[in-house]
Amino acid sequence: MKNIVSPGSTTGPYFPREFSDGNEDLTERDGQTARGQHIFLTGRVLELGAKPTWNMVLEIWQPDAQGIFRHSLDSRCAQADPGFAGWGRARTDQDGWYRFKTVVPGAFTDGANVRSPHINCAVLGIGLTRRLVTTIFFSDTPDAVSDPVLDSVSDPALRHRLFAQRDASLDSGGIPAYRFDVILRGAGETPFFVD
């Protein structure tokens, strides 16, 4: 029997506001403020033909500024920044924009591998049959970055799609902004990884 994907098989179409609203700021936790360089991570989620997507949910999880994940699988978890949440959710508006307030992540040591500063990102929404997972890297010199996940992408143009770009036009309140657009299909599609 052949499986047919139907609208009932998608991750959307509806996410109540409570699912994401109030989770966009990773820099305040239990009355404490995160250490490190605070930034805005912002961008648009676009479909084929640069069509904006509305009500898509992005979920991010990342190490703090010292490269420590707030998770029991990180052996240094007890040393994690108490003011940093480590994960957040945001939804896209009618023009496809999302925005997180977070910190520039530190390099993370995963066993023998040193991971380049990065943020893990999942995208959920109408029309998707599973969550899409990508990684957002931070570096002023993308061609010099070596990372086990990034190294799995051989095409230089696709590798560059995985780097957030500094965008001063999106700064707010003295906090620098980095832009990362998620392209779901077509030219310039964001590389996604098997979850």
GROMACS .gro file of C-alpha atoms in nm:
model
  195
    1MET     CA    1   0.000   0.000   0.000
    2LYS     CA    2   0.133   0.341  -0.095
    3ASN     CA    3   0.149   0.614   0.172
    4ILE     CA    4  -0.008   0.938   0.055
    5VAL     CA    5   0.082   1.259   0.231
    6SER     CA    6  -0.231   1.453   0.314
    7PRO     CA    7  -0.288   1.779   0.501
    8GLY     CA    8  -0.348   1.572   0.815
    9SER     CA    9   0.012   1.448   0.784
   10THR     CA   10   0.174   1.791   0.817
   11THR     CA   11   0.324   1.955   1.125
   12GLY     CA   12   0.077   2.245   1.101
   13PRO     CA   13  -0.147   2.410   1.019
   14TYR     CA   14  -0.217   2.571   1.351
   15PHE     CA   15   0.002   2.664   1.643
   16PRO     CA   16  -0.167   2.853   1.925
   17ARG     CA   17   0.013   3.172   2.025
   18GLU     CA   18   0.104   3.019   2.363
   19PHE     CA   19   0.320   2.765   2.182
   20SER     CA   20   0.577   3.030   2.093
   21ASP     CA   21   0.489   3.374   2.230
   22GLY     CA   22   0.703   3.480   2.524
   23ASN     CA   23   0.987   3.241   2.435
   24GLU     CA   24   1.181   3.467   2.198
   25ASP     CA   25   1.420   3.610   2.462
   26LEU     CA   26   1.690   3.365   2.576
   27THR     CA   27   1.885   3.632   2.770
   28GLU     CA   28   1.673   3.643   3.089
   29ARG     CA   29   1.621   3.343   3.316
   30ASP     CA   30   1.507   3.328   3.678
   31GLY     CA   31   1.565   3.702   3.722
   32GLN     CA   32   1.922   3.685   3.592
   33THR     CA   33   2.071   3.826   3.273
   34ALA     CA   34   2.284   3.615   3.042
   35ARG     CA   35   2.655   3.681   3.013
   36GLY     CA   36   2.818   3.741   2.676
   37GLN     CA   37   2.738   3.953   2.371
   38HIS     CA   38   2.362   3.993   2.340
   39ILE     CA   39   2.236   3.989   1.982
   40PHE     CA   40   1.917   3.969   1.782
   41LEU     CA   41   1.892   3.671   1.548
   42THR     CA   42   1.633   3.763   1.291
   43GLY     CA   43   1.528   3.686   0.937
   44ARG     CA   44   1.249   3.568   0.716
   45VAL     CA   45   1.111   3.226   0.631
   46LEU     CA   46   1.035   3.218   0.259
   47GLU     CA   47   0.882   2.970   0.016
   48LEU     CA   48   0.947   2.928  -0.354
   49GLY     CA   49   0.944   3.264  -0.532
   50ALA     CA   50   1.038   3.455  -0.213
   51LYS     CA   51   0.683   3.420  -0.081
   52PRO     CA   52   0.674   3.493   0.295
   53THR     CA   53   0.536   3.228   0.527
   54TRP     CA   54   0.307   3.320   0.816
   55ASN     CA   55   0.276   3.140   1.149
   56MET     CA   56   0.582   2.920   1.101
   57VAL     CA   57   0.748   2.830   1.431
   58LEU     CA   58   1.125   2.835   1.469
   59GLU     CA   59   1.279   2.667   1.770
   60ILE     CA   60   1.644   2.724   1.856
   61TRP     CA   61   1.877   2.563   2.107
   62GLN     CA   62   2.235   2.660   2.160
   63PRO     CA   63   2.529   2.672   2.400
   64ASP     CA   64   2.582   2.981   2.614
   65ALA     CA   65   2.864   3.231   2.551
   66GLN     CA   66   3.110   2.986   2.712
   67GLY     CA   67   3.006   2.700   2.482
   68ILE     CA   68   2.805   2.512   2.747
   69PHE     CA   69   2.464   2.361   2.672
   70ARG     CA   70   2.199   2.368   2.947
   71HIS     CA   71   2.142   1.996   2.903
   72SER     CA   72   2.242   1.687   3.100
   73LEU     CA   73   2.428   1.544   2.799
   74ASP     CA   74   2.680   1.828   2.829
   75SER     CA   75   2.926   1.720   3.100
   76ARG     CA   76   2.972   2.088   3.193
   77CYS     CA   77   2.597   2.152   3.231
   78ALA     CA   78   2.637   2.248   3.599
   79GLN     CA   79   2.861   2.537   3.486
   80ALA     CA   80   2.605   2.674   3.238
   81ASP     CA   81   2.522   3.045   3.260
   82PRO     CA   82   2.229   3.069   3.507
   83GLY     CA   83   2.090   3.371   3.320
   84PHE     CA   84   2.078   3.200   2.981
   85ALA     CA   85   1.776   2.987   2.882
   86GLY     CA   86   1.950   2.784   2.609
   87TRP     CA   87   1.641   2.742   2.390
   88GLY     CA   88   1.358   2.954   2.253
   89ARG     CA   89   1.068   2.967   2.009
   90ALA     CA   90   0.946   3.239   1.777
   91ARG     CA   91   0.676   3.256   1.513
   92THR     CA   92   0.681   3.433   1.179
   93ASP     CA   93   0.459   3.735   1.120
   94GLN     CA   94   0.254   3.801   0.804
   95ASP     CA   95   0.571   3.910   0.620
   96GLY     CA   96   0.763   3.599   0.724
   97TRP     CA   97   0.984   3.772   0.986
   98TYR     CA   98   1.097   3.611   1.312
   99ARG     CA   99   1.325   3.750   1.586
  100PHE     CA  100   1.511   3.607   1.885
  101LYS     CA  101   1.716   3.788   2.148
  102THR     CA  102   2.008   3.563   2.241
  103VAL     CA  103   2.387   3.563   2.285
  104VAL     CA  104   2.667   3.484   2.044
  105PRO     CA  105   2.728   3.115   2.119
  106GLY     CA  106   3.068   2.995   2.231
  107ALA     CA  107   3.254   2.705   2.070
  108PHE     CA  108   3.131   2.371   2.206
  109THR     CA  109   3.344   2.063   2.271
  110ASP     CA  110   3.169   1.741   2.170
  111GLY     CA  111   3.401   1.461   2.278
  112ALA     CA  112   3.707   1.491   2.054
  113ASN     CA  113   3.540   1.746   1.825
  114VAL     CA  114   3.538   2.119   1.881
  115ARG     CA  115   3.220   2.260   1.730
  116SER     CA  116   3.231   2.606   1.578
  117PRO     CA  117   2.996   2.865   1.739
  118HIS     CA  118   2.648   2.771   1.618
  119ILE     CA  119   2.277   2.766   1.691
  120ASN     CA  120   2.061   2.464   1.611
  121CYS     CA  121   1.729   2.554   1.450
  122ALA     CA  122   1.410   2.359   1.379
  123VAL     CA  123   1.128   2.489   1.159
  124LEU     CA  124   0.766   2.372   1.198
  125GLY     CA  125   0.459   2.480   1.008
  126ILE     CA  126   0.181   2.419   0.762
  127GLY     CA  127   0.279   2.217   0.459
  128LEU     CA  128   0.577   2.050   0.626
  129THR     CA  129   0.548   1.676   0.680
  130ARG     CA  130   0.829   1.680   0.938
  131ARG     CA  131   1.027   1.943   1.119
  132LEU     CA  132   1.318   2.084   0.922
  133VAL     CA  133   1.649   2.110   1.106
  134THR     CA  134   1.943   2.331   1.016
  135THR     CA  135   2.243   2.487   1.188
  136ILE     CA  136   2.327   2.858   1.197
  137PHE     CA  137   2.699   2.936   1.220
  138PHE     CA  138   2.871   3.256   1.330
  139SER     CA  139   3.202   3.368   1.182
  140ASP     CA  140   3.349   3.671   1.004
  141THR     CA  141   3.552   3.427   0.792
  142PRO     CA  142   3.315   3.146   0.681
  143ASP     CA  143   3.570   2.990   0.445
  144ALA     CA  144   3.808   2.930   0.736
  145VAL     CA  145   3.554   2.747   0.954
  146SER     CA  146   3.588   2.375   1.010
  147ASP     CA  147   3.306   2.195   1.189
  148PRO     CA  148   3.188   1.832   1.156
  149VAL     CA  149   2.834   1.936   1.060
  150LEU     CA  150   2.942   2.216   0.826
  151ASP     CA  151   3.202   1.989   0.668
  152SER     CA  152   2.922   1.752   0.561
  153VAL     CA  153   2.813   2.024   0.313
  154SER     CA  154   3.061   2.019   0.024
  155ASP     CA  155   2.915   2.291  -0.202
  156PRO     CA  156   3.072   2.628  -0.101
  157ALA     CA  157   2.755   2.823  -0.193
  158LEU     CA  158   2.544   2.599   0.031
  159ARG     CA  159   2.798   2.625   0.314
  160HIS     CA  160   2.769   3.005   0.301
  161ARG     CA  161   2.389   2.976   0.334
  162LEU     CA  162   2.447   2.838   0.686
  163PHE     CA  163   2.610   3.155   0.823
  164ALA     CA  164   2.422   3.436   0.993
  165GLN     CA  165   2.514   3.774   0.845
  166ARG     CA  166   2.567   4.089   1.049
  167ASP     CA  167   2.295   4.340   0.950
  168ALA     CA  168   2.326   4.680   1.120
  169SER     CA  169   1.997   4.794   0.965
  170LEU     CA  170   1.817   4.552   1.202
  171ASP     CA  171   1.999   4.662   1.521
  172SER     CA  172   1.772   4.776   1.803
  173GLY     CA  173   1.843   4.946   2.135
  174GLY     CA  174   2.218   4.921   2.082
  175ILE     CA  175   2.198   4.543   2.036
  176PRO     CA  176   2.357   4.414   1.713
  177ALA     CA  177   2.148   4.202   1.478
  178TYR     CA  178   2.242   3.900   1.269
  179ARG     CA  179   2.021   3.794   0.981
  180PHE     CA  180   1.949   3.436   0.881
  181ASP     CA  181   1.679   3.376   0.621
  182VAL     CA  182   1.532   3.028   0.590
  183ILE     CA  183   1.450   2.942   0.229
  184LEU     CA  184   1.219   2.639   0.220
  185ARG     CA  185   1.237   2.564  -0.153
  186GLY     CA  186   1.392   2.682  -0.475
  187ALA     CA  187   1.698   2.888  -0.555
  188GLY     CA  188   1.909   2.949  -0.248
  189GLU     CA  189   1.731   2.681  -0.044
  190THR     CA  190   1.866   2.645   0.309
  191PRO     CA  191   2.053   2.319   0.367
  192PHE     CA  192   1.857   2.099   0.608
  193PHE     CA  193   1.991   1.799   0.798
  194VAL     CA  194   1.842   1.463   0.889
  195ASP     CA  195   1.721   1.490   1.246
   0.00000   0.00000   0.00000
